[in-house]
Amino acid sequence: MLYRLRSVLAGAATALVVLGAPDSSAHLMPAQTGTINIAGDGGFVVLSVPVSAFAAVDDDGDGRLSVREMKTHHADIERQVLAGLQLRDASGLRPLQGVMLNLSPADDDPTGPALQLVVLGRFLLATPTEPMRLQISLFGTHVDERVYHVTASRGDTSQLVVFTPERTQHPLFAEAWLVFIDYVVLGAEHIFAGFDHLLFLLLVLAAGWNWRHVLVALTCFTLGHCVTLAISVWGGVRIPPSVVEPAIAATIVGMALYDLQRRRRNQTVQSSVHIRMALVFGCALIHGLGLGSTLLELGLDGGNRVISLAGFNVGIELGQVAVALIVGVLMLGVMKLRGARGVQVITLTASYLGIGVGTTWFVQRVLESV
């Protein structure tokens, strides 16, 4: 009886949330979307969660959740919801109360088992006017079940946040400087985790160790990716990853081949600096498209779009500077121990490494997009 009452309440609450929506499909709300509305001392949340995000609840292995399965595993599902959907404010972790679960059947089988489960509940807030941090870690097993789009609202303020397995937490209604710092960290993390960007940067840095040249090269790389990053985010330019990712790999191969050709002709970095900087800038435009796609996937702070974009850029630049300093120290050490010949061996090795790895990535990414 209690289960039926909770189901009725869940259905009624969800109906109020989606009332008036133009989509009249069987879904109570679009998959992996949600809302959290801060009102008084409560944070009222509605979230559509893929069934595959829950462990040990799909008894027949069909990838869906039936009414019988939900009744059987109701307590376990609720436990997983409490662990995977959390909110923190200045006072710490806030409890999710009154959890209600409602099946959201597939469009092609409105009376059958569901692919999505709508979760409703209320966070009891100690300080509803303070910044909060929402965490979602209930990701499904399929590729299209590994991202959430959640709209947060408080009074006249609204914010769209995007959650991925790499980005499970987001600040809500944070002060501008906190948003800036958050995206600085995000940008720096992306540089150190983006091996293709790192390899291209290493090729640029390994070409010659005149600090003036390094500074100019980093400036060109910065300007290039800033242009296309801004165009992607503000101009709405969308280039498919199936095009951008192979193109990024091609820039690595192209830069490495140019360096090898320059050495065969006995050209110094200084004598070809203008051509090299133009190549760095052009390649950076392509890398910026990849960075823009990443930022759009992770989500800009809805209330601080300019600040979050600026923070992401600053984080990328700080990451690049850190890489340049590390490589610089290593190259100076090689110069001291092995002299100019040792540096030459390293730069030549970097070029061959760029050609080999870049070509491998290019082929893999083209095949993945076919």
PDB file of N, CA, C and O in Angstrom, residues 6 18 86 113 134 139 187 192 196 229 242 256 296 335 344-345 368:
ATOM      1  N   ARG A   6       3.363   5.975  -2.722  1.00  0.00           N
ATOM      2  CA  ARG A   6       4.555   6.705  -3.146  1.00  0.00           C
ATOM      3  C   ARG A   6       4.617   6.817  -4.668  1.00  0.00           C
ATOM      4  O   ARG A   6       5.026   7.844  -5.210  1.00  0.00           O
ATOM      5  N   VAL A  18       6.435  18.491 -15.674  1.00  0.00           N
ATOM      6  CA  VAL A  18       6.462  18.497 -17.139  1.00  0.00           C
ATOM      7  C   VAL A  18       5.154  19.004 -17.746  1.00  0.00           C
ATOM      8  O   VAL A  18       4.978  18.958 -18.950  1.00  0.00           O
ATOM      9  N   GLN A  86      23.777  13.752  -4.656  1.00  0.00           N
ATOM     10  CA  GLN A  86      24.086  14.413  -3.399  1.00  0.00           C
ATOM     11  C   GLN A  86      24.236  15.916  -3.590  1.00  0.00           C
ATOM     12  O   GLN A  86      24.589  16.394  -4.678  1.00  0.00           O
ATOM     13  N   PRO A 113       8.376  -2.526 -19.574  1.00  0.00           N
ATOM     14  CA  PRO A 113       9.442  -2.133 -18.653  1.00  0.00           C
ATOM     15  C   PRO A 113      10.154  -0.885 -19.151  1.00  0.00           C
ATOM     16  O   PRO A 113      10.130  -0.575 -20.349  1.00  0.00           O
ATOM     17  N   LEU A 134      26.353  20.356  -6.435  1.00  0.00           N
ATOM     18  CA  LEU A 134      25.545  19.183  -6.746  1.00  0.00           C
ATOM     19  C   LEU A 134      26.432  18.110  -7.367  1.00  0.00           C
ATOM     20  O   LEU A 134      27.284  18.407  -8.211  1.00  0.00           O
ATOM     21  N   PHE A 139      25.695   7.055 -13.684  1.00  0.00           N
ATOM     22  CA  PHE A 139      25.828   7.023 -15.134  1.00  0.00           C
ATOM     23  C   PHE A 139      25.575   5.620 -15.670  1.00  0.00           C
ATOM     24  O   PHE A 139      25.960   4.624 -15.056  1.00  0.00           O
ATOM     25  N   GLY A 187      40.376  23.658 -16.911  1.00  0.00           N
ATOM     26  CA  GLY A 187      41.209  23.883 -18.092  1.00  0.00           C
ATOM     27  C   GLY A 187      42.588  23.270 -17.949  1.00  0.00           C
ATOM     28  O   GLY A 187      43.101  22.638 -18.879  1.00  0.00           O
ATOM     29  N   PHE A 192      46.628  18.531 -19.155  1.00  0.00           N
ATOM     30  CA  PHE A 192      47.454  17.421 -18.685  1.00  0.00           C
ATOM     31  C   PHE A 192      46.835  16.063 -19.030  1.00  0.00           C
ATOM     32  O   PHE A 192      47.547  15.062 -19.107  1.00  0.00           O
ATOM     33  N   ASP A 196      46.958  14.340 -26.880  1.00  0.00           N
ATOM     34  CA  ASP A 196      47.223  14.882 -28.213  1.00  0.00           C
ATOM     35  C   ASP A 196      47.677  16.338 -28.132  1.00  0.00           C
ATOM     36  O   ASP A 196      48.602  16.761 -28.822  1.00  0.00           O
ATOM     37  N   LEU A 229      37.907  28.497 -29.852  1.00  0.00           N
ATOM     38  CA  LEU A 229      37.170  28.169 -28.630  1.00  0.00           C
ATOM     39  C   LEU A 229      36.014  29.139 -28.445  1.00  0.00           C
ATOM     40  O   LEU A 229      34.883  28.744 -28.141  1.00  0.00           O
ATOM     41  N   SER A 242      34.133  13.506 -35.357  1.00  0.00           N
ATOM     42  CA  SER A 242      34.675  12.615 -36.373  1.00  0.00           C
ATOM     43  C   SER A 242      35.573  13.350 -37.361  1.00  0.00           C
ATOM     44  O   SER A 242      36.387  12.728 -38.058  1.00  0.00           O
ATOM     45  N   ALA A 256      55.551  17.674 -37.038  1.00  0.00           N
ATOM     46  CA  ALA A 256      56.750  16.838 -36.944  1.00  0.00           C
ATOM     47  C   ALA A 256      57.457  16.731 -38.300  1.00  0.00           C
ATOM     48  O   ALA A 256      58.693  16.812 -38.381  1.00  0.00           O
ATOM     49  N   LEU A 296      31.884  22.504 -24.199  1.00  0.00           N
ATOM     50  CA  LEU A 296      30.435  22.429 -24.383  1.00  0.00           C
ATOM     51  C   LEU A 296      29.872  21.159 -23.762  1.00  0.00           C
ATOM     52  O   LEU A 296      28.768  21.149 -23.214  1.00  0.00           O
ATOM     53  N   MET A 335      71.337  19.589 -21.866  1.00  0.00           N
ATOM     54  CA  MET A 335      72.388  20.439 -22.414  1.00  0.00           C
ATOM     55  C   MET A 335      73.630  20.419 -21.531  1.00  0.00           C
ATOM     56  O   MET A 335      74.770  20.355 -22.015  1.00  0.00           O
ATOM     57  N   GLN A 344      69.935  17.813 -29.655  1.00  0.00           N
ATOM     58  CA  GLN A 344      69.572  17.490 -31.035  1.00  0.00           C
ATOM     59  C   GLN A 344      68.944  16.098 -31.131  1.00  0.00           C
ATOM     60  O   GLN A 344      67.981  15.889 -31.873  1.00  0.00           O
ATOM     61  N   VAL A 345      69.491  15.149 -30.378  1.00  0.00           N
ATOM     62  CA  VAL A 345      68.941  13.792 -30.378  1.00  0.00           C
ATOM     63  C   VAL A 345      67.513  13.803 -29.840  1.00  0.00           C
ATOM     64  O   VAL A 345      66.610  13.137 -30.381  1.00  0.00           O
ATOM     65  N   GLU A 368      37.288   4.856 -36.375  1.00  0.00           N
ATOM     66  CA  GLU A 368      36.204   4.939 -35.396  1.00  0.00           C
ATOM     67  C   GLU A 368      35.024   5.737 -35.919  1.00  0.00           C
ATOM     68  O   GLU A 368      33.882   5.520 -35.504  1.00  0.00           O
TER      69      GLU A 368
END
